[in-house]
Short mmCIF file of C-alpha atoms in Angstrom, two decimals:
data_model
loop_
_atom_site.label_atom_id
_atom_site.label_comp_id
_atom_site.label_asym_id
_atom_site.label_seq_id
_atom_site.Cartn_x
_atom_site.Cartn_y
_atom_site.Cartn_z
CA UNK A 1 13.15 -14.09 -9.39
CA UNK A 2 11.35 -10.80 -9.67
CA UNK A 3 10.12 -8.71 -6.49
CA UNK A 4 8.04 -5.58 -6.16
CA UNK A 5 8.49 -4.36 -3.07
CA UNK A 6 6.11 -2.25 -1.98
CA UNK A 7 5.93 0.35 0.86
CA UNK A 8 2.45 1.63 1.63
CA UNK A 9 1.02 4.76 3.75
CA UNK A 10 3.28 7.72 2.24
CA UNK A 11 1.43 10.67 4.18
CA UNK A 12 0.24 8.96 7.18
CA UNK A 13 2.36 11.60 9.22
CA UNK A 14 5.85 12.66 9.35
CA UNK A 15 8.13 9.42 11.33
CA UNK A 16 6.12 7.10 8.06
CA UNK A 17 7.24 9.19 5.84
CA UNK A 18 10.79 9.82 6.81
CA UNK A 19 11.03 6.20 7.06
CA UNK A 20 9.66 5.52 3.55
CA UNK A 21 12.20 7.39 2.52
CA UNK A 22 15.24 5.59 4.16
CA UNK A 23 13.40 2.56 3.23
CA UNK A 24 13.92 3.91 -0.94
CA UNK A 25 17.17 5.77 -0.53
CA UNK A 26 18.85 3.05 1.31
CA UNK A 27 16.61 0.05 0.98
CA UNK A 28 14.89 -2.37 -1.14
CA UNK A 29 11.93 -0.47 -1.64
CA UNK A 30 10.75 -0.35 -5.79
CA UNK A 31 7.18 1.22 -5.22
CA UNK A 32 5.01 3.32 -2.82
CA UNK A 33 1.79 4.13 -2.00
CA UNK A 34 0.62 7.21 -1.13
CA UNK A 35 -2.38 7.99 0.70
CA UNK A 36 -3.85 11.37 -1.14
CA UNK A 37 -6.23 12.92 1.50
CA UNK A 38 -3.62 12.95 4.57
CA UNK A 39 -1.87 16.57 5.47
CA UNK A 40 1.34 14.91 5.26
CA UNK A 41 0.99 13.63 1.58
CA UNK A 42 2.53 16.43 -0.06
CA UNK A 43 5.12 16.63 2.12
CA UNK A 44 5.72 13.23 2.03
CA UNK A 45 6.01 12.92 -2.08
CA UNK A 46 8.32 16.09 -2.04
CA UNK A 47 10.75 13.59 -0.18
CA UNK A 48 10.60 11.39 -2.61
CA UNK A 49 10.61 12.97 -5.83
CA UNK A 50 14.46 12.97 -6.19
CA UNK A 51 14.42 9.20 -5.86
CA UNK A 52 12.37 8.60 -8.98
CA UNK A 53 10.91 5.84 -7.18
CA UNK A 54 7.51 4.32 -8.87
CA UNK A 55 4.48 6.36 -6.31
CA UNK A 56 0.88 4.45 -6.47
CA UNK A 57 -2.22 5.71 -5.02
CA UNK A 58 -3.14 3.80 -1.70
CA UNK A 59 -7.04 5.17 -1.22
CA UNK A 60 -7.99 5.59 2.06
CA UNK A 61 -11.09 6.23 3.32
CA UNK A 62 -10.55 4.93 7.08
CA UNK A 63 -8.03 7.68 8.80
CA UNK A 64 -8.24 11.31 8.93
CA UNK A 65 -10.80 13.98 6.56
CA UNK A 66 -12.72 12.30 3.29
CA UNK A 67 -11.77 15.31 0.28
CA UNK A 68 -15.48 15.41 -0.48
CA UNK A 69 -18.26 16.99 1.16
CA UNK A 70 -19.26 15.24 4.42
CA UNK A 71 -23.12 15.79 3.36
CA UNK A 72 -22.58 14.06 0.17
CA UNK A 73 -20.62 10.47 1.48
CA UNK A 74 -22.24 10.05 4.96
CA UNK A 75 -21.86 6.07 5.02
CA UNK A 76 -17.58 6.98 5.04
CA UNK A 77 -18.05 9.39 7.76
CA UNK A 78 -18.74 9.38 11.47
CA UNK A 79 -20.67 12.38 13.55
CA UNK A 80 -17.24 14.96 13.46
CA UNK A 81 -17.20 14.38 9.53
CA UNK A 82 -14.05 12.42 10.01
CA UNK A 83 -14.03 8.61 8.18
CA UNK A 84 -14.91 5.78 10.33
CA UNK A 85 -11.80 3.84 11.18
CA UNK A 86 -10.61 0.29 10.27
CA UNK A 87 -11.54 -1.30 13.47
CA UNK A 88 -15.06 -0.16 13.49
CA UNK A 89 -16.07 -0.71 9.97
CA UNK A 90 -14.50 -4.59 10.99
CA UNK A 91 -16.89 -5.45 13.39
CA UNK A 92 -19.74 -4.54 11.29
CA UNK A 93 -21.94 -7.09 10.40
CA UNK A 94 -22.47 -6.11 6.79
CA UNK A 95 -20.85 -3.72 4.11
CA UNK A 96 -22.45 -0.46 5.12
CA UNK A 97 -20.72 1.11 2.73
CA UNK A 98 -22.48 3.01 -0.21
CA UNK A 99 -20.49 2.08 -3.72
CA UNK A 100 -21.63 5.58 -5.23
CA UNK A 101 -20.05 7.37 -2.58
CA UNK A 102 -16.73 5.76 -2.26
CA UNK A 103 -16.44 6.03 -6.13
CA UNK A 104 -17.15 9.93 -5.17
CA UNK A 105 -14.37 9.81 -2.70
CA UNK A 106 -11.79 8.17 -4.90
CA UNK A 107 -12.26 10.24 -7.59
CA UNK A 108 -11.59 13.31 -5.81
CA UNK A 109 -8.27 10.96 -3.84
CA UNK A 110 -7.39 10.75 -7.65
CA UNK A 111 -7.62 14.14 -8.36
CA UNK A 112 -5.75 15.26 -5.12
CA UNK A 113 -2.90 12.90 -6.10
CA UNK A 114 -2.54 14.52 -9.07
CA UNK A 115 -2.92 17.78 -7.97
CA UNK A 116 0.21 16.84 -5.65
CA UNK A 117 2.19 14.86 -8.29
CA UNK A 118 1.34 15.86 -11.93
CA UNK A 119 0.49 12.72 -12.82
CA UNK A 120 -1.58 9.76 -12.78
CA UNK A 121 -0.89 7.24 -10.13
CA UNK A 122 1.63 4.27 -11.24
CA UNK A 123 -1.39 1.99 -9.68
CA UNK A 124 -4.75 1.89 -7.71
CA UNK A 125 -5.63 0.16 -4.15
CA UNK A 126 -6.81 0.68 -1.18
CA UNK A 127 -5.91 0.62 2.38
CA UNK A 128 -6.85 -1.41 5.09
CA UNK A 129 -10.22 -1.95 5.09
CA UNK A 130 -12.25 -5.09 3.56
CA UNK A 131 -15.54 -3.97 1.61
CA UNK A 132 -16.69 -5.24 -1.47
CA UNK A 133 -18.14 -2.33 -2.16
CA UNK A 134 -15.07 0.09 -1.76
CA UNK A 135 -13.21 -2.73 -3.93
CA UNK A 136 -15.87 -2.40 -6.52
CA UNK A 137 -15.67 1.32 -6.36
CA UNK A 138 -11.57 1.61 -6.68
CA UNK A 139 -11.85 -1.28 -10.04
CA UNK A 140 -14.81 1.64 -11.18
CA UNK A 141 -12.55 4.02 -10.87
CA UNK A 142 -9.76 2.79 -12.13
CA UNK A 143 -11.35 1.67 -15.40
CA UNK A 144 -13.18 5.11 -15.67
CA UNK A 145 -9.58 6.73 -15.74
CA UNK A 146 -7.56 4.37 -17.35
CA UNK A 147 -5.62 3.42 -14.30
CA UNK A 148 -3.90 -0.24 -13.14
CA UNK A 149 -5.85 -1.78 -10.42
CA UNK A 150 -3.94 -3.54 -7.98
CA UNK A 151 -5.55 -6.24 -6.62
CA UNK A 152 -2.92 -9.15 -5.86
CA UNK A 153 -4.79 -11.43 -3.43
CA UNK A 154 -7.30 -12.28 -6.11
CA UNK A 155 -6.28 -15.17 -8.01
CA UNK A 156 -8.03 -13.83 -11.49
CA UNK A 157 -5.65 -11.00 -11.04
CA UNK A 158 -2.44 -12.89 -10.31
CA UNK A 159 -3.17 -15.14 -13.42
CA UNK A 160 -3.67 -11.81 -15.70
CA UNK A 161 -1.02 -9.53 -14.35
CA UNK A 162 1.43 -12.54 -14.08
CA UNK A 163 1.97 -11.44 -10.42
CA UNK A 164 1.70 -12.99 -7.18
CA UNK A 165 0.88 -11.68 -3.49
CA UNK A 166 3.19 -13.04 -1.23
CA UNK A 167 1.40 -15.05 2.30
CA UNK A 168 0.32 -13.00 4.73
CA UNK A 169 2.70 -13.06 7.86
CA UNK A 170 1.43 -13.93 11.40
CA UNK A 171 1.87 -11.19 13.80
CA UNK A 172 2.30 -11.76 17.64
CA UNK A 173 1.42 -10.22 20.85
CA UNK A 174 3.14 -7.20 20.11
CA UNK A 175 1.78 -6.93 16.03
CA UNK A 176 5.43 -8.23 15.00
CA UNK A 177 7.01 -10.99 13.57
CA UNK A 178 10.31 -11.73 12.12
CA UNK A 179 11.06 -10.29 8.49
CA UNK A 180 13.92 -12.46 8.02
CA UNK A 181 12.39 -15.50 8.55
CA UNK A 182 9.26 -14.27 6.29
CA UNK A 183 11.73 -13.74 3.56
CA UNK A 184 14.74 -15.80 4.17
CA UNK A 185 12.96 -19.08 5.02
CA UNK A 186 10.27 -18.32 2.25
CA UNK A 187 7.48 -18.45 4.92
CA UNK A 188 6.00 -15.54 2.28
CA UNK A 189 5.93 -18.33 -0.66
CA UNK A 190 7.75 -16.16 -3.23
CA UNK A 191 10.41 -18.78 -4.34
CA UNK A 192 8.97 -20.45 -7.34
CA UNK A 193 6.77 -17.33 -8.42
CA UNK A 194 7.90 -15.90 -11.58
CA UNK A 195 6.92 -12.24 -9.78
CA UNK A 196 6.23 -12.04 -6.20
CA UNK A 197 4.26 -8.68 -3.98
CA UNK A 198 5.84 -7.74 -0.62
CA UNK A 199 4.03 -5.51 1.18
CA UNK A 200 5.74 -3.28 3.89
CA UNK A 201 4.51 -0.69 6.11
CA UNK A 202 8.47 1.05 6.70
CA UNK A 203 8.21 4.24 8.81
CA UNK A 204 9.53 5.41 12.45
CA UNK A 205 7.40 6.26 15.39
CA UNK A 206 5.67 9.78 16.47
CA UNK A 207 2.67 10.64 18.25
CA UNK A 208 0.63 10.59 15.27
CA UNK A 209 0.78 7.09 14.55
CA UNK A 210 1.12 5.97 18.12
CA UNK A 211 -2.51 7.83 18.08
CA UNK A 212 -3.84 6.53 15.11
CA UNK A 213 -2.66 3.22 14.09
CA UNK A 214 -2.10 -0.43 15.84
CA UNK A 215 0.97 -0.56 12.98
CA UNK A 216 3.89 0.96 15.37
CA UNK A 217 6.74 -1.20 16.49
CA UNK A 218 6.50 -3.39 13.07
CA UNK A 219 7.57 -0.22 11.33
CA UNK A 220 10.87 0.74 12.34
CA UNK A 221 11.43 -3.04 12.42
CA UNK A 222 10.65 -3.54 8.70
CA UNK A 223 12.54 0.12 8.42
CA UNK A 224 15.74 -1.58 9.46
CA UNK A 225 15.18 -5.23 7.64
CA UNK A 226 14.60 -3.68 4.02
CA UNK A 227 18.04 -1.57 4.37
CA UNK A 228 19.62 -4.46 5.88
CA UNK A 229 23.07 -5.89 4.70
CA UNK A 230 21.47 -9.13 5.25
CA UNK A 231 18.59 -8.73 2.58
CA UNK A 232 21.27 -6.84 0.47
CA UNK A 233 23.01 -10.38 0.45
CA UNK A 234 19.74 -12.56 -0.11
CA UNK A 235 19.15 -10.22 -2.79
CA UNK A 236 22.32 -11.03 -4.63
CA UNK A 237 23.11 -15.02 -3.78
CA UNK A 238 19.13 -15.53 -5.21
CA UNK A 239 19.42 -13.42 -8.13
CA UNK A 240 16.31 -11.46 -7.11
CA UNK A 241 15.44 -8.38 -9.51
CA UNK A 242 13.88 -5.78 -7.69
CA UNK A 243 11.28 -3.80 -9.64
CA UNK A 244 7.93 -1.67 -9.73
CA UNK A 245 4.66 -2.11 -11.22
CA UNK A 246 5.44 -0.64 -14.55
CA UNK A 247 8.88 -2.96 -15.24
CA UNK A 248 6.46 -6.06 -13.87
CA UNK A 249 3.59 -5.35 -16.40
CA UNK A 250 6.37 -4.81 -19.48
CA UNK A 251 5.61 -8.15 -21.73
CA UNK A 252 9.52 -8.32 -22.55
CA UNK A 253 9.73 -9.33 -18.57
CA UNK A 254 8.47 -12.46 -19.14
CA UNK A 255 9.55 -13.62 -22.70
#
């Protein structure tokens, strides 16, 4: 069995991304996004660049400053020039989103990665928000540039990528649930998949995200599980391979 696990927000502020990296050095982790327009990206790559671990591009255009001109993308932005967060865009009614201008904006996310890297991304999504148009702009993109869209809950993709996106956990009062059971018990429906997604949001706590985010407890929790000695042991009594996007998409894999 074959597993990309994948940790996303690199850059959301300093506790994420010092518990990304535990989450690589002494965890399961195979892949991370990063999120290019956030203060704390560079910073946050620089502490993982001595892991050679596989770093994807995790466009955001809900948290913090867009990297273009607030004049040119105003359906991203809100009054302070700041992008409209998650939980408003969700209670929209429609997609007020203009396609043209989050292509803009993840162009110049692309660039900005990059610019903080060297190099293209290892893949292309997005983060946390659900608009058919910024979908359609980050597949625009991504063809434009020659770049691997990551789309796993679409079933087209999963049958041409010969990857799967593990079920969706339920969280509880507190946005938690219990990672072991998730995994253990298969409640994330990766046993008979010949390569299974699991997407975690590792990190510790600070003022930052406490402000920002309703992701907070679940991250030091998932911190903890993915360098656990019990996953470490599930790991090897199911034979699971742990990879990245770029081992997953090698034909050899599955021959």
């Amino acid at each position: 069995m074959k597993v990309i696990f994948r940790a996303d927000d690199l850059g959301f502020s300093e506790a994420v991304n010092l518990g990304i990296r535990k989450a690589v050095v002494d965890g399961a982790i195979t892949t991370v996004g990063m999120m290019p327009n956030m203060d704390l990206a560079k910073s946050g790559y620089e502490l993982l660049v001595d892991t050679g671990v596989e770093i994807g591009m995790h466009t955001n255009m809900c948290l913090g400053k867009p990297l273009t001109p607030v004049d040119k993308i105003r359906s991203l932005v809100d009054e302070n020039g700041m992008f409209v967060s998650s939980s408003v865009i969700r209670k929209r009614d429609k997609d007020e989103i203009v396609l043209e201008e989050a292509e803009m904006e993840t162009e110049a996310q692309l660039s900005r990665f990059i610019e903080i890297t060297g190099k293209k991304p290892a893949y292309l999504e997005g983060h946390a928000i659900m608009s058919k148009n910024f979908f359609q702009a980050l597949k625009n993109v991504a063809r434009k540039y020659d770049l691997f869209y990551s789309d796993p809950v679409d079933p087209e993709w999963q049958k041409e990528n010969h990857m799967s996106c593990a079920k969706f956990y339920h969280l509880d009062e507190r946005n938690l649930y219990d990672p072991y059971a998730y995994v253990f018990k298969d409640e994330a429906g990766i046993k008979e998949k010949e390569c299974s997604i699991l997407v975690f949001h590792p990190g510790f706590i600070d003022q930052y995200l406490l402000d920002h985010s309703s992701y907070t407890l679940i991250r030091p929790m998932e911190t903890a599980f993915l360098c656990s000695e019990e996953l470490k042991l599930w790991m090897k009594e199911n034979h699971v391979e742990a990879i990245n996007f770029k081992q997953a998409r090698k034909k050899e894999n599955y021959e």
